[in-house]
PDB file of C-alpha atoms in Angstrom:
ATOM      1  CA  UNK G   1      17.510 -12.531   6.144  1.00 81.00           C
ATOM      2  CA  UNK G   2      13.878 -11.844   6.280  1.00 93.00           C
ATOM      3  CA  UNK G   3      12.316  -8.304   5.541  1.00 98.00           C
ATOM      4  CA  UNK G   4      10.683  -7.405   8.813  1.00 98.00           C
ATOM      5  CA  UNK G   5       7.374  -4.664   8.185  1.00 98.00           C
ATOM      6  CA  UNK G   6       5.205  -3.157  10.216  1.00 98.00           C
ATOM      7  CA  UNK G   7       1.863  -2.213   9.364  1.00 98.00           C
ATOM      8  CA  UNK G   8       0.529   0.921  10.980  1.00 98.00           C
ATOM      9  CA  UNK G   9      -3.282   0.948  11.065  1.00 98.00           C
ATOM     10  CA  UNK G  10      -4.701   4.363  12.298  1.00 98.00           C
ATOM     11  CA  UNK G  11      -7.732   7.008  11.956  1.00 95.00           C
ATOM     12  CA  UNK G  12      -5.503   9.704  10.848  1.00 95.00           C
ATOM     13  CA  UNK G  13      -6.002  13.104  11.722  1.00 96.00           C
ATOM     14  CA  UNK G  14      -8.055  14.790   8.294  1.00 95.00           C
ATOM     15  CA  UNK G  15      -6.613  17.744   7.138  1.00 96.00           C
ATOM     16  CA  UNK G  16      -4.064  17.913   9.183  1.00 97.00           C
ATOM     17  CA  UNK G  17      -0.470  17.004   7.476  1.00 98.00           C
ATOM     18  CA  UNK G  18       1.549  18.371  10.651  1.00 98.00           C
ATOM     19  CA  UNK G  19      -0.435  15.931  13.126  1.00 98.00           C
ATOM     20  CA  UNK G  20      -0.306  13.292  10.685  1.00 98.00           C
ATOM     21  CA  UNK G  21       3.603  13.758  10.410  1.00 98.00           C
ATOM     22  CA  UNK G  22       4.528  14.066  13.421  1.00 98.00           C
ATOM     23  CA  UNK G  23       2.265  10.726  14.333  1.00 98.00           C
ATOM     24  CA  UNK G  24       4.256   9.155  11.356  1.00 98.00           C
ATOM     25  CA  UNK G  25       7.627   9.966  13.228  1.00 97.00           C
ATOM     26  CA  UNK G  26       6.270   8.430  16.391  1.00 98.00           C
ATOM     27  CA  UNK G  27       4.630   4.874  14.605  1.00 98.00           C
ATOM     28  CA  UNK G  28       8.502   5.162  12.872  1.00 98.00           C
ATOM     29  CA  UNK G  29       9.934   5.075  16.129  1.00 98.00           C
ATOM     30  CA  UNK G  30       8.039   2.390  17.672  1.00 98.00           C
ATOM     31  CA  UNK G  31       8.421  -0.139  14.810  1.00 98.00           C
ATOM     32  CA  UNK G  32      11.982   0.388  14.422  1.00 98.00           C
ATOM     33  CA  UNK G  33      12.252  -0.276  17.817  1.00 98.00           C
ATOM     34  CA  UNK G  34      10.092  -3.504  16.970  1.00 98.00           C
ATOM     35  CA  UNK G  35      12.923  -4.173  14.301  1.00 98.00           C
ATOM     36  CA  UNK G  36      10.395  -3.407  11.478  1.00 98.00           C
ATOM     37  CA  UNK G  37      12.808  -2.493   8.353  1.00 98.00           C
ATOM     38  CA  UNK G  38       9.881  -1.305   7.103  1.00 98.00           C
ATOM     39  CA  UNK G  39       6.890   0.689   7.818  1.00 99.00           C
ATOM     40  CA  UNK G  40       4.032   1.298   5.439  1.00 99.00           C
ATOM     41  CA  UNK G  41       1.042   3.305   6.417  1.00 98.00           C
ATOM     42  CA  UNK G  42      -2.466   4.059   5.258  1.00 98.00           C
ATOM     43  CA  UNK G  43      -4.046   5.424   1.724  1.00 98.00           C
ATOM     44  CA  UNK G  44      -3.855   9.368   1.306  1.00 98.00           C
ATOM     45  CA  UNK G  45      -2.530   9.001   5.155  1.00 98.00           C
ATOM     46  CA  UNK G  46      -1.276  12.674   4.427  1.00 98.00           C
ATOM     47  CA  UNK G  47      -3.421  14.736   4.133  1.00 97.00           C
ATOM     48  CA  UNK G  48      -6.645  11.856   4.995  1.00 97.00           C
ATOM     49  CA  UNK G  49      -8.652  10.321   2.616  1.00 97.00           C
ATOM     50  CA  UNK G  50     -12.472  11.383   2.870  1.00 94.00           C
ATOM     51  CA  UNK G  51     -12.131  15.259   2.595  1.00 95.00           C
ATOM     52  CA  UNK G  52     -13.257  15.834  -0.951  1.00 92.00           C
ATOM     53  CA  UNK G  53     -11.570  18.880  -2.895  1.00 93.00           C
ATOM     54  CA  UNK G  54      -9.157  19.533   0.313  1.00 95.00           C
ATOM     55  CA  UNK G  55      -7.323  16.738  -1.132  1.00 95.00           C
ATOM     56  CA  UNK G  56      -6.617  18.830  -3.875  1.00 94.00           C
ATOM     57  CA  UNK G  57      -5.438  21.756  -1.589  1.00 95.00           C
ATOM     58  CA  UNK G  58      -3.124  19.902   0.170  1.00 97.00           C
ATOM     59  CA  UNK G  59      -1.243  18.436  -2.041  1.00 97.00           C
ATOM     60  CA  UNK G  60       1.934  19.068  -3.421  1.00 97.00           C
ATOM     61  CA  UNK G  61       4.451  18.348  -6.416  1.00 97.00           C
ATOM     62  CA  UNK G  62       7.071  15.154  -6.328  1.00 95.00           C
ATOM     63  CA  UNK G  63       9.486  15.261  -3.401  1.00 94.00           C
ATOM     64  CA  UNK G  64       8.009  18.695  -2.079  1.00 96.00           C
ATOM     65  CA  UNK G  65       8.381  19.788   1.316  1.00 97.00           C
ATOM     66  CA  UNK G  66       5.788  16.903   3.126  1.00 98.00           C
ATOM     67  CA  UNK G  67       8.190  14.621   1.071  1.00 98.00           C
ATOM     68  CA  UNK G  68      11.340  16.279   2.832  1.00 98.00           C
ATOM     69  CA  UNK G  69       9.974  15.865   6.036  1.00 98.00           C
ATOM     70  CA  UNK G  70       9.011  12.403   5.747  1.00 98.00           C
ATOM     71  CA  UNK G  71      12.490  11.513   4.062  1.00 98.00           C
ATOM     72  CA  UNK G  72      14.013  13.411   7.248  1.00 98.00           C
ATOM     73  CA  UNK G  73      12.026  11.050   9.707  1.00 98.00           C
ATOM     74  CA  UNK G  74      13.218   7.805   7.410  1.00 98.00           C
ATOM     75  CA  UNK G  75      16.402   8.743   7.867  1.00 98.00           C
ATOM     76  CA  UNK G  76      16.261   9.581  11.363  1.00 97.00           C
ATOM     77  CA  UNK G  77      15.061   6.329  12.303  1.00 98.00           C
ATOM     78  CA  UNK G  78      16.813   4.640  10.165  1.00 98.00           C
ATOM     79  CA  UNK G  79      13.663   2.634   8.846  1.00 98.00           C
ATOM     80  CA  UNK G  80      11.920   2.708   5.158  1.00 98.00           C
ATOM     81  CA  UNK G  81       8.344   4.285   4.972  1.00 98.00           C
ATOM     82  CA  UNK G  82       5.318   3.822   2.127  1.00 98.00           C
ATOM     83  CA  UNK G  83       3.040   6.344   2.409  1.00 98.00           C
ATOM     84  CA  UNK G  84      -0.281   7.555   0.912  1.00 98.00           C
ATOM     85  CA  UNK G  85      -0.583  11.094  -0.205  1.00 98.00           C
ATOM     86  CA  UNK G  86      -1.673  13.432  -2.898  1.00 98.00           C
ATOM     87  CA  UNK G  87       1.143  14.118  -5.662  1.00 98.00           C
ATOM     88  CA  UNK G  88       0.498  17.089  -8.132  1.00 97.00           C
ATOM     89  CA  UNK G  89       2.195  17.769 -11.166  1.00 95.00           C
ATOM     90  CA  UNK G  90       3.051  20.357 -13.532  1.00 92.00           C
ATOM     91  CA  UNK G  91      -0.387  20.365 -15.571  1.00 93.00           C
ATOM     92  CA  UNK G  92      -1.923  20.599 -12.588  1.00 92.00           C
ATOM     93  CA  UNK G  93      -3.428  17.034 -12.475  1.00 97.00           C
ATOM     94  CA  UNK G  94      -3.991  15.368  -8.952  1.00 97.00           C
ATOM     95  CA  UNK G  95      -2.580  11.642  -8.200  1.00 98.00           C
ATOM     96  CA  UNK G  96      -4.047   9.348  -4.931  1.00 98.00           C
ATOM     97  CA  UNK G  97      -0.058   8.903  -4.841  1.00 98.00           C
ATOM     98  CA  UNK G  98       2.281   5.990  -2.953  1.00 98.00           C
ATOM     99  CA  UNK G  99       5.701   6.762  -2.025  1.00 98.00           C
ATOM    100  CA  UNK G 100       8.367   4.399  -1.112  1.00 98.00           C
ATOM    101  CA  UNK G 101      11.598   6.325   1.187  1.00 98.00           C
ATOM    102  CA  UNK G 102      14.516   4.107   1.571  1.00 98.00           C
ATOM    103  CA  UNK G 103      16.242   4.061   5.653  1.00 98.00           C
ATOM    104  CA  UNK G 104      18.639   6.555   3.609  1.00 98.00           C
ATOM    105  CA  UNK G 105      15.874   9.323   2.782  1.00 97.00           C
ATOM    106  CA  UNK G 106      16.106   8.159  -1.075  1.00 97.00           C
ATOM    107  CA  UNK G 107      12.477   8.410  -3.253  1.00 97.00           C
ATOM    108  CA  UNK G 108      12.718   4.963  -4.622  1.00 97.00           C
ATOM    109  CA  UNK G 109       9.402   4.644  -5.832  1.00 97.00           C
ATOM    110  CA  UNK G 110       6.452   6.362  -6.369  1.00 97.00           C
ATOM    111  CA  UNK G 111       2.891   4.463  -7.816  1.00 98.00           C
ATOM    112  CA  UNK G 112      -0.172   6.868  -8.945  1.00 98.00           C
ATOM    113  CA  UNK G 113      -3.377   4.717  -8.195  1.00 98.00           C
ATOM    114  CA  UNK G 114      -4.478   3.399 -11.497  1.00 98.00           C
ATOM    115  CA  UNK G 115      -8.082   2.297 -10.565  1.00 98.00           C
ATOM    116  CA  UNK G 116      -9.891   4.958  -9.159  1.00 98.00           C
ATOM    117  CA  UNK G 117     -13.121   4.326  -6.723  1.00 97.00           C
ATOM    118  CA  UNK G 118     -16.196   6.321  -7.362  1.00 93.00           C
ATOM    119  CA  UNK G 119     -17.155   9.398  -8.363  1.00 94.00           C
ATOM    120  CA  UNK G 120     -15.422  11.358  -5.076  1.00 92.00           C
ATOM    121  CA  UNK G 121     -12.359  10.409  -6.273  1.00 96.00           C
ATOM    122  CA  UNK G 122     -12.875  10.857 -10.063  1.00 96.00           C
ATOM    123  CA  UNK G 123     -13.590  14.249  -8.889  1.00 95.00           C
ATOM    124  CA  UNK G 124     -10.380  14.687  -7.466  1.00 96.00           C
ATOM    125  CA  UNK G 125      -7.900  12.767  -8.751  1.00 97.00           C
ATOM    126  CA  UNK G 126      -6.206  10.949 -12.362  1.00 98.00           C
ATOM    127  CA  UNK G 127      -5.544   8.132 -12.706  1.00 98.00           C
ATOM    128  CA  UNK G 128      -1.937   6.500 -12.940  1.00 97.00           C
ATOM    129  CA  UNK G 129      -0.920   5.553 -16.543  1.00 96.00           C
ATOM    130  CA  UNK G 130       1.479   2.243 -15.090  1.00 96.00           C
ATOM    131  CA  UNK G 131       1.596  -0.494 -12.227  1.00 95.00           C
ATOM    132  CA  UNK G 132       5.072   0.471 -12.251  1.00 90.00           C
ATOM    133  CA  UNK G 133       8.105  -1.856 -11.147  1.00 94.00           C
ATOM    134  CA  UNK G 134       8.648  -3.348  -8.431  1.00 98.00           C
ATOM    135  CA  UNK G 135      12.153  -2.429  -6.304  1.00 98.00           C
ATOM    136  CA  UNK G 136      14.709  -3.987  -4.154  1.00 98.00           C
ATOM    137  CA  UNK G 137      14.073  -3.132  -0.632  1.00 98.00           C
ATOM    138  CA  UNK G 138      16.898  -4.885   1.591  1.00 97.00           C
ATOM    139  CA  UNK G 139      16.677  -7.862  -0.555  1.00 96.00           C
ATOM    140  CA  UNK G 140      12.955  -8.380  -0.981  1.00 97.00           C
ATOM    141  CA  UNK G 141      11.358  -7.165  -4.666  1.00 98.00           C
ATOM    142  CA  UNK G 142       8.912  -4.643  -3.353  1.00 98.00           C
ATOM    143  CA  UNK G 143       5.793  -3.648  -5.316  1.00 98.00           C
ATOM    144  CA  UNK G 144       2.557  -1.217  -4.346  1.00 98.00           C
ATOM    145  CA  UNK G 145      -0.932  -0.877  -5.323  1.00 98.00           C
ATOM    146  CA  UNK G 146      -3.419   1.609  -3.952  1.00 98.00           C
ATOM    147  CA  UNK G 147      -6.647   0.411  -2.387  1.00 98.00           C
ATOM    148  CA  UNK G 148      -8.888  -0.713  -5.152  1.00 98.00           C
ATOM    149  CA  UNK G 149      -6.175  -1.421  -7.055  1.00 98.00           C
ATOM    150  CA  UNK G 150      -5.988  -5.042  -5.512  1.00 98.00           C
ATOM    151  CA  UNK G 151      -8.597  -6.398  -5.747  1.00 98.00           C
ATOM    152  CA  UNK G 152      -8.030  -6.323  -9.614  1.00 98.00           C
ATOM    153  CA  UNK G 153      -6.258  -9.817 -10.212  1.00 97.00           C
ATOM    154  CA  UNK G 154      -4.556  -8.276 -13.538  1.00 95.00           C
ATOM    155  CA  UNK G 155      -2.879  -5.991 -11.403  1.00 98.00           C
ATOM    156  CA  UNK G 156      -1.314  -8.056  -8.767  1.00 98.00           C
ATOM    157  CA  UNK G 157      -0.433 -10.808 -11.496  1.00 97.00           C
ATOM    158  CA  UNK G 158       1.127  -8.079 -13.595  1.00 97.00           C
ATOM    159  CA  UNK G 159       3.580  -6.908 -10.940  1.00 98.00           C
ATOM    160  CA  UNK G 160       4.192 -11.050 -10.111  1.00 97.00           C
ATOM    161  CA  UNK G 161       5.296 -11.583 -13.102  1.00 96.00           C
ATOM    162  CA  UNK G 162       7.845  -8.567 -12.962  1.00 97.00           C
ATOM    163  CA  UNK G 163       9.229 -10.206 -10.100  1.00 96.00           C
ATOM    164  CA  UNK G 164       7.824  -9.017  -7.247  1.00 97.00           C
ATOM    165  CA  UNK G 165       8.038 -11.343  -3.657  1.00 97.00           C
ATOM    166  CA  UNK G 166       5.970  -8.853  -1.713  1.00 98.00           C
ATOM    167  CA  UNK G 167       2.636  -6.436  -2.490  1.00 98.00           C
ATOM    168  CA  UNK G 168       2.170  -3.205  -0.546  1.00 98.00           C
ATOM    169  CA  UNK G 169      -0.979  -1.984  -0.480  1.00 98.00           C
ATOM    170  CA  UNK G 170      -1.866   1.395   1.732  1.00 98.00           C
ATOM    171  CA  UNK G 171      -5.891   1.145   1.356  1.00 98.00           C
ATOM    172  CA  UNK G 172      -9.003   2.960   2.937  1.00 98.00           C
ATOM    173  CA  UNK G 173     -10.958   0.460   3.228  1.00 98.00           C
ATOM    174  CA  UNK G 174     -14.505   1.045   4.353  1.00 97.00           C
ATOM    175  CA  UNK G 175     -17.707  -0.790   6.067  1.00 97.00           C
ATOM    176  CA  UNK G 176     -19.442  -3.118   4.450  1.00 96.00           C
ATOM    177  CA  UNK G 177     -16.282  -4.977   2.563  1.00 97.00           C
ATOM    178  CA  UNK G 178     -14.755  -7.210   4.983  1.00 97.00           C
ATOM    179  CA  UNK G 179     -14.491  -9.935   2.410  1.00 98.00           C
ATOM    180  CA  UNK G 180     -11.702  -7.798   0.669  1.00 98.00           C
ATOM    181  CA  UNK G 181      -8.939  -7.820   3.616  1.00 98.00           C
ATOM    182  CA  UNK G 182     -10.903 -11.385   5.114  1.00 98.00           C
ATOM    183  CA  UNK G 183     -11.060 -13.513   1.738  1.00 98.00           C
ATOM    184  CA  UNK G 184      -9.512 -11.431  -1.075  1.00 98.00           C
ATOM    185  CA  UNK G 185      -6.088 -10.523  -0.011  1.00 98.00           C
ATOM    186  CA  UNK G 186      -5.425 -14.394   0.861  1.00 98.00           C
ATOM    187  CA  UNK G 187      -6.291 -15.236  -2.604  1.00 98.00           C
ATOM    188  CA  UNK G 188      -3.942 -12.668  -4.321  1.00 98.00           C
ATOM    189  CA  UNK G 189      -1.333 -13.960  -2.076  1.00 98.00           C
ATOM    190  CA  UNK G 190      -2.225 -17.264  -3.209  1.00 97.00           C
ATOM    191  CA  UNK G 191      -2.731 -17.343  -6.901  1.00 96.00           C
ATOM    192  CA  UNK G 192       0.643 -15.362  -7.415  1.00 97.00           C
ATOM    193  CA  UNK G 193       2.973 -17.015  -5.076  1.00 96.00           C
ATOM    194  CA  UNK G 194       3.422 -13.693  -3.476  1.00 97.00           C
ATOM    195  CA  UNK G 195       3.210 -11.887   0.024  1.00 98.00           C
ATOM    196  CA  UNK G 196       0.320  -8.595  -0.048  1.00 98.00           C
ATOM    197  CA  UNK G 197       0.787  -6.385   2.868  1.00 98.00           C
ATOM    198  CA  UNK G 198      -2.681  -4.439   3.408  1.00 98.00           C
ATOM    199  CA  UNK G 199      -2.573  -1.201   5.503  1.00 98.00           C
ATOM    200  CA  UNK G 200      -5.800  -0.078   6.674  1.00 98.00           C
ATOM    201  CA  UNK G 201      -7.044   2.400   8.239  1.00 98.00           C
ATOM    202  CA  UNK G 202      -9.282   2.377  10.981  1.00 98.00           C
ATOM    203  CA  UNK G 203     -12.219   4.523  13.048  1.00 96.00           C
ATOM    204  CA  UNK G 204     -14.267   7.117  10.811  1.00 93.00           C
ATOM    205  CA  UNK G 205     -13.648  10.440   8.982  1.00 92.00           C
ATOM    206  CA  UNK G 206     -16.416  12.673   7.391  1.00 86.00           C
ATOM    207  CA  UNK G 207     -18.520  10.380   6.442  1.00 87.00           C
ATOM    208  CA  UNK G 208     -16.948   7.172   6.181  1.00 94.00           C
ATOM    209  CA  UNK G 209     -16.698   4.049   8.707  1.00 97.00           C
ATOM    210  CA  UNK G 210     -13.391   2.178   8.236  1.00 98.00           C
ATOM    211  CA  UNK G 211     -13.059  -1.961   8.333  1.00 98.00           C
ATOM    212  CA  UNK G 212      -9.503  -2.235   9.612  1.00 98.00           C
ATOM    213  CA  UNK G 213      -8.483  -5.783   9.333  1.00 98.00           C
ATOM    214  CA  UNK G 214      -4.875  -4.589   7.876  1.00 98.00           C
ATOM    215  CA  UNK G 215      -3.549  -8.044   7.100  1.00 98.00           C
ATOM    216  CA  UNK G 216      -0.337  -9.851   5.726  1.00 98.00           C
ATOM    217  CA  UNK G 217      -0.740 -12.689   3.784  1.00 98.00           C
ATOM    218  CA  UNK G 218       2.130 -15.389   2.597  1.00 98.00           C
ATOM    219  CA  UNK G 219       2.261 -16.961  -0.325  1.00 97.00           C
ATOM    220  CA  UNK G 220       0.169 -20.219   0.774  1.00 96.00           C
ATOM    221  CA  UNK G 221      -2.213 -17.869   1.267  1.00 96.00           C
ATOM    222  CA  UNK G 222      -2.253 -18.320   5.036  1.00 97.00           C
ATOM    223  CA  UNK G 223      -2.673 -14.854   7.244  1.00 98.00           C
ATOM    224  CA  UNK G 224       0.436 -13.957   8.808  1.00 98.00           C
ATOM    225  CA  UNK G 225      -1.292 -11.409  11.117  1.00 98.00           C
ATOM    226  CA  UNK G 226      -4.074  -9.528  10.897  1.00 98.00           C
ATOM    227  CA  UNK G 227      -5.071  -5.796  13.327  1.00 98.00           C
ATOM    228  CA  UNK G 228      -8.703  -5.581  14.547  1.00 98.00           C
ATOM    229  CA  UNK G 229     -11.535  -2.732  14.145  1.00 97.00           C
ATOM    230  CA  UNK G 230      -8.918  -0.091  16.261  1.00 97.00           C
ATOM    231  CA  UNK G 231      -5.638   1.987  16.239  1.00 97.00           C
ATOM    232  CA  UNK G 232      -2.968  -0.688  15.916  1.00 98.00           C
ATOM    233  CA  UNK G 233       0.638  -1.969  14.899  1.00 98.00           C
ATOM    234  CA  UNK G 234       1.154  -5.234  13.030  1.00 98.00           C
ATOM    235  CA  UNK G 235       4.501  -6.829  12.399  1.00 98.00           C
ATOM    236  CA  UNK G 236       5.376 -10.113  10.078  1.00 98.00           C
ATOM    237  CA  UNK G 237       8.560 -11.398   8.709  1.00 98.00           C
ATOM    238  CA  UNK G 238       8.976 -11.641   5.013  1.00 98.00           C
ATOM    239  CA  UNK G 239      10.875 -14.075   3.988  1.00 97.00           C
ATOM    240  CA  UNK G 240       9.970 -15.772   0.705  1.00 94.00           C
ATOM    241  CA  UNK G 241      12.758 -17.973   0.470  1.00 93.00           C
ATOM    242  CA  UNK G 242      10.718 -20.227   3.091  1.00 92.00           C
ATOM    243  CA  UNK G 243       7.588 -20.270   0.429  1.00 92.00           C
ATOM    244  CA  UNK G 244       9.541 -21.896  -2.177  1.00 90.00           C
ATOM    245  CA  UNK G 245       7.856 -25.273  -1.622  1.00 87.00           C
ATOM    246  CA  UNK G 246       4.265 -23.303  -1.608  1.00 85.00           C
ATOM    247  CA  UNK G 247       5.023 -21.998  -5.154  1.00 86.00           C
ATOM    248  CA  UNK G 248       6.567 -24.743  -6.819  1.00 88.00           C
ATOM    249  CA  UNK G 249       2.816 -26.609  -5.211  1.00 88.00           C
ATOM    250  CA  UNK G 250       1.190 -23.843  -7.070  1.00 90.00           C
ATOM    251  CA  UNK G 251       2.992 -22.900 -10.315  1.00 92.00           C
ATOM    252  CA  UNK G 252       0.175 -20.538 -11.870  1.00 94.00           C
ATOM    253  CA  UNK G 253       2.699 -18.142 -13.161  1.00 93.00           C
ATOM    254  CA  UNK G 254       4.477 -20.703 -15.042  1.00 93.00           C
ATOM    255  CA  UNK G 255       1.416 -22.491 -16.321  1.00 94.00           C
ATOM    256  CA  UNK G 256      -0.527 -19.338 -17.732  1.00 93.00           C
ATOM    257  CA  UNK G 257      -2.228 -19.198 -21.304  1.00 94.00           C
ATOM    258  CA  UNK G 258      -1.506 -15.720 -22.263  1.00 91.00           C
ATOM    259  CA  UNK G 259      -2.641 -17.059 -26.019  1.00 89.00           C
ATOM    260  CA  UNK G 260      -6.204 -17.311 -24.968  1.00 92.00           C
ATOM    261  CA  UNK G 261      -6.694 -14.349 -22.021  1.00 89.00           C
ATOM    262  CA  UNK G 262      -7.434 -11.697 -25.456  1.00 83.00           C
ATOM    263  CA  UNK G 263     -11.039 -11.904 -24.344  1.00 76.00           C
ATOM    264  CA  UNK G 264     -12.853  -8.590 -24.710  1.00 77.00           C
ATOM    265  CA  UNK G 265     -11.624  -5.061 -23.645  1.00 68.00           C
TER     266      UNK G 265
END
């Protein structure tokens, strides 16, 4: 059976974690009801993502009480949520963090961004030591980036080759970079035989203009469906079982050179 997801592109409301809940319970509710088995929303959706040190402030340790809630609103719709956030921990470091709740309320994974974007969020956050691994989410080997993080070929190949069918990516992507949701997440789909799911978000906060353009893409590398400049839902079917032909077309995994990619560091 395919993996049905819904993508929830939205402005957020900044520094406000109990509006930004209790719109995650409603966009929960709604996609469920849209069969979605899974619903994955924006970078840092939280807490937002332009606000400088109130990033900081608002975060909180691993599976703290914003974790609780969300867990609480997973189980109560009976749907699996990826969510951006800030994640501290006990040295007091700050992670642009992505966590993965099962329908059941279960933590099952958790990804640090790794490549950070400028000197705001230098500033404010470390970076992740691992791509981690990717998990089994009703059948479907689930991995996540952050943003940035994608459009990075090493990265998205990496988790490929650990098995991964599909590529979350909660992202803040901002005006002027269509060409990362328009030409770039195809491509990644494409050259790894894999779905990417791109959540966007949308409108402006502080000083920052938004693209939208969340998009899934397939493993052919066609678009599956892709939101517009405003507030929006998306919904696809992943199912890569019916992209079997695509990737035995394009067998790049298989036919790598790892013996001549030691280039420079």
């Amino acid at each position: 059976m395919p993996l049905r997801i819904a993508l929830y592109q939205t402005e957020g409301t900044p520094g406000d974690i109990d509006a930004n809940i209790a719109a995650a319970e409603e966009a929960a509710a709604r996609a469920r009801a849209g069969g979605a088995q899974l619903l994955i929303l924006p970078e840092m959706y939280l807490s937002g993502y332009d606000i400088g040190e109130l990033a900081y402030e608002l975060a909180e340790p691993a599976e703290g009480p914003n974790f609780k809630r969300m867990a609480e609103a997973a189980r109560r719709h009976g749907i699996a949520l990826l969510y951006g956030h800030g994640e501290t921990d006990e040295e007091g470091h700050c992670y642009n963090t992505a966590t993965l709740i099962d329908a059941n309320g279960r933590r099952r994974l958790a990804y640090a961004k790794s490549h950070l974007y400028g000197d705001e969020e230098r500033a404010v956050f470390t970076a992740g030591a691992t791509l981690g691994v990717p998990v089994d989410l009703h059948g479907v080997m689930l991995g996540v980036l952050v943003c940035y993080d994608v459009e990075f070929p090493e990265a998205v190949r990496t988790l490929a080759l650990q098995g991964a069918q599909l590529i979350c990516v909660p992202t803040a992507l901002m005006v002027p970079n269509r060409p990362v949701a328009e030409t770039l997440i195809p491509a990644r789909a494409f050259e790894n035989g894999v779905f990417v799911a791109y959540a966007n978000r949308c409108g402006h906060e502080t000083q920052l203009v938004y693209e939208g353009l969340s998009t899934v893409a397939a493993p052919d590398g066609a678009i599956l469906v892709r939101a517009g400049k405003h507030e929006e839902m998306i919904f696809a079917d992943i199912d890569p079982a019916a992209y079997d032909a695509a990737r035995r077309l394009n067998p790049y995994l298989t036919d790598r050179r790892p013996d001549l990619y030691n280039g420079p560091t």
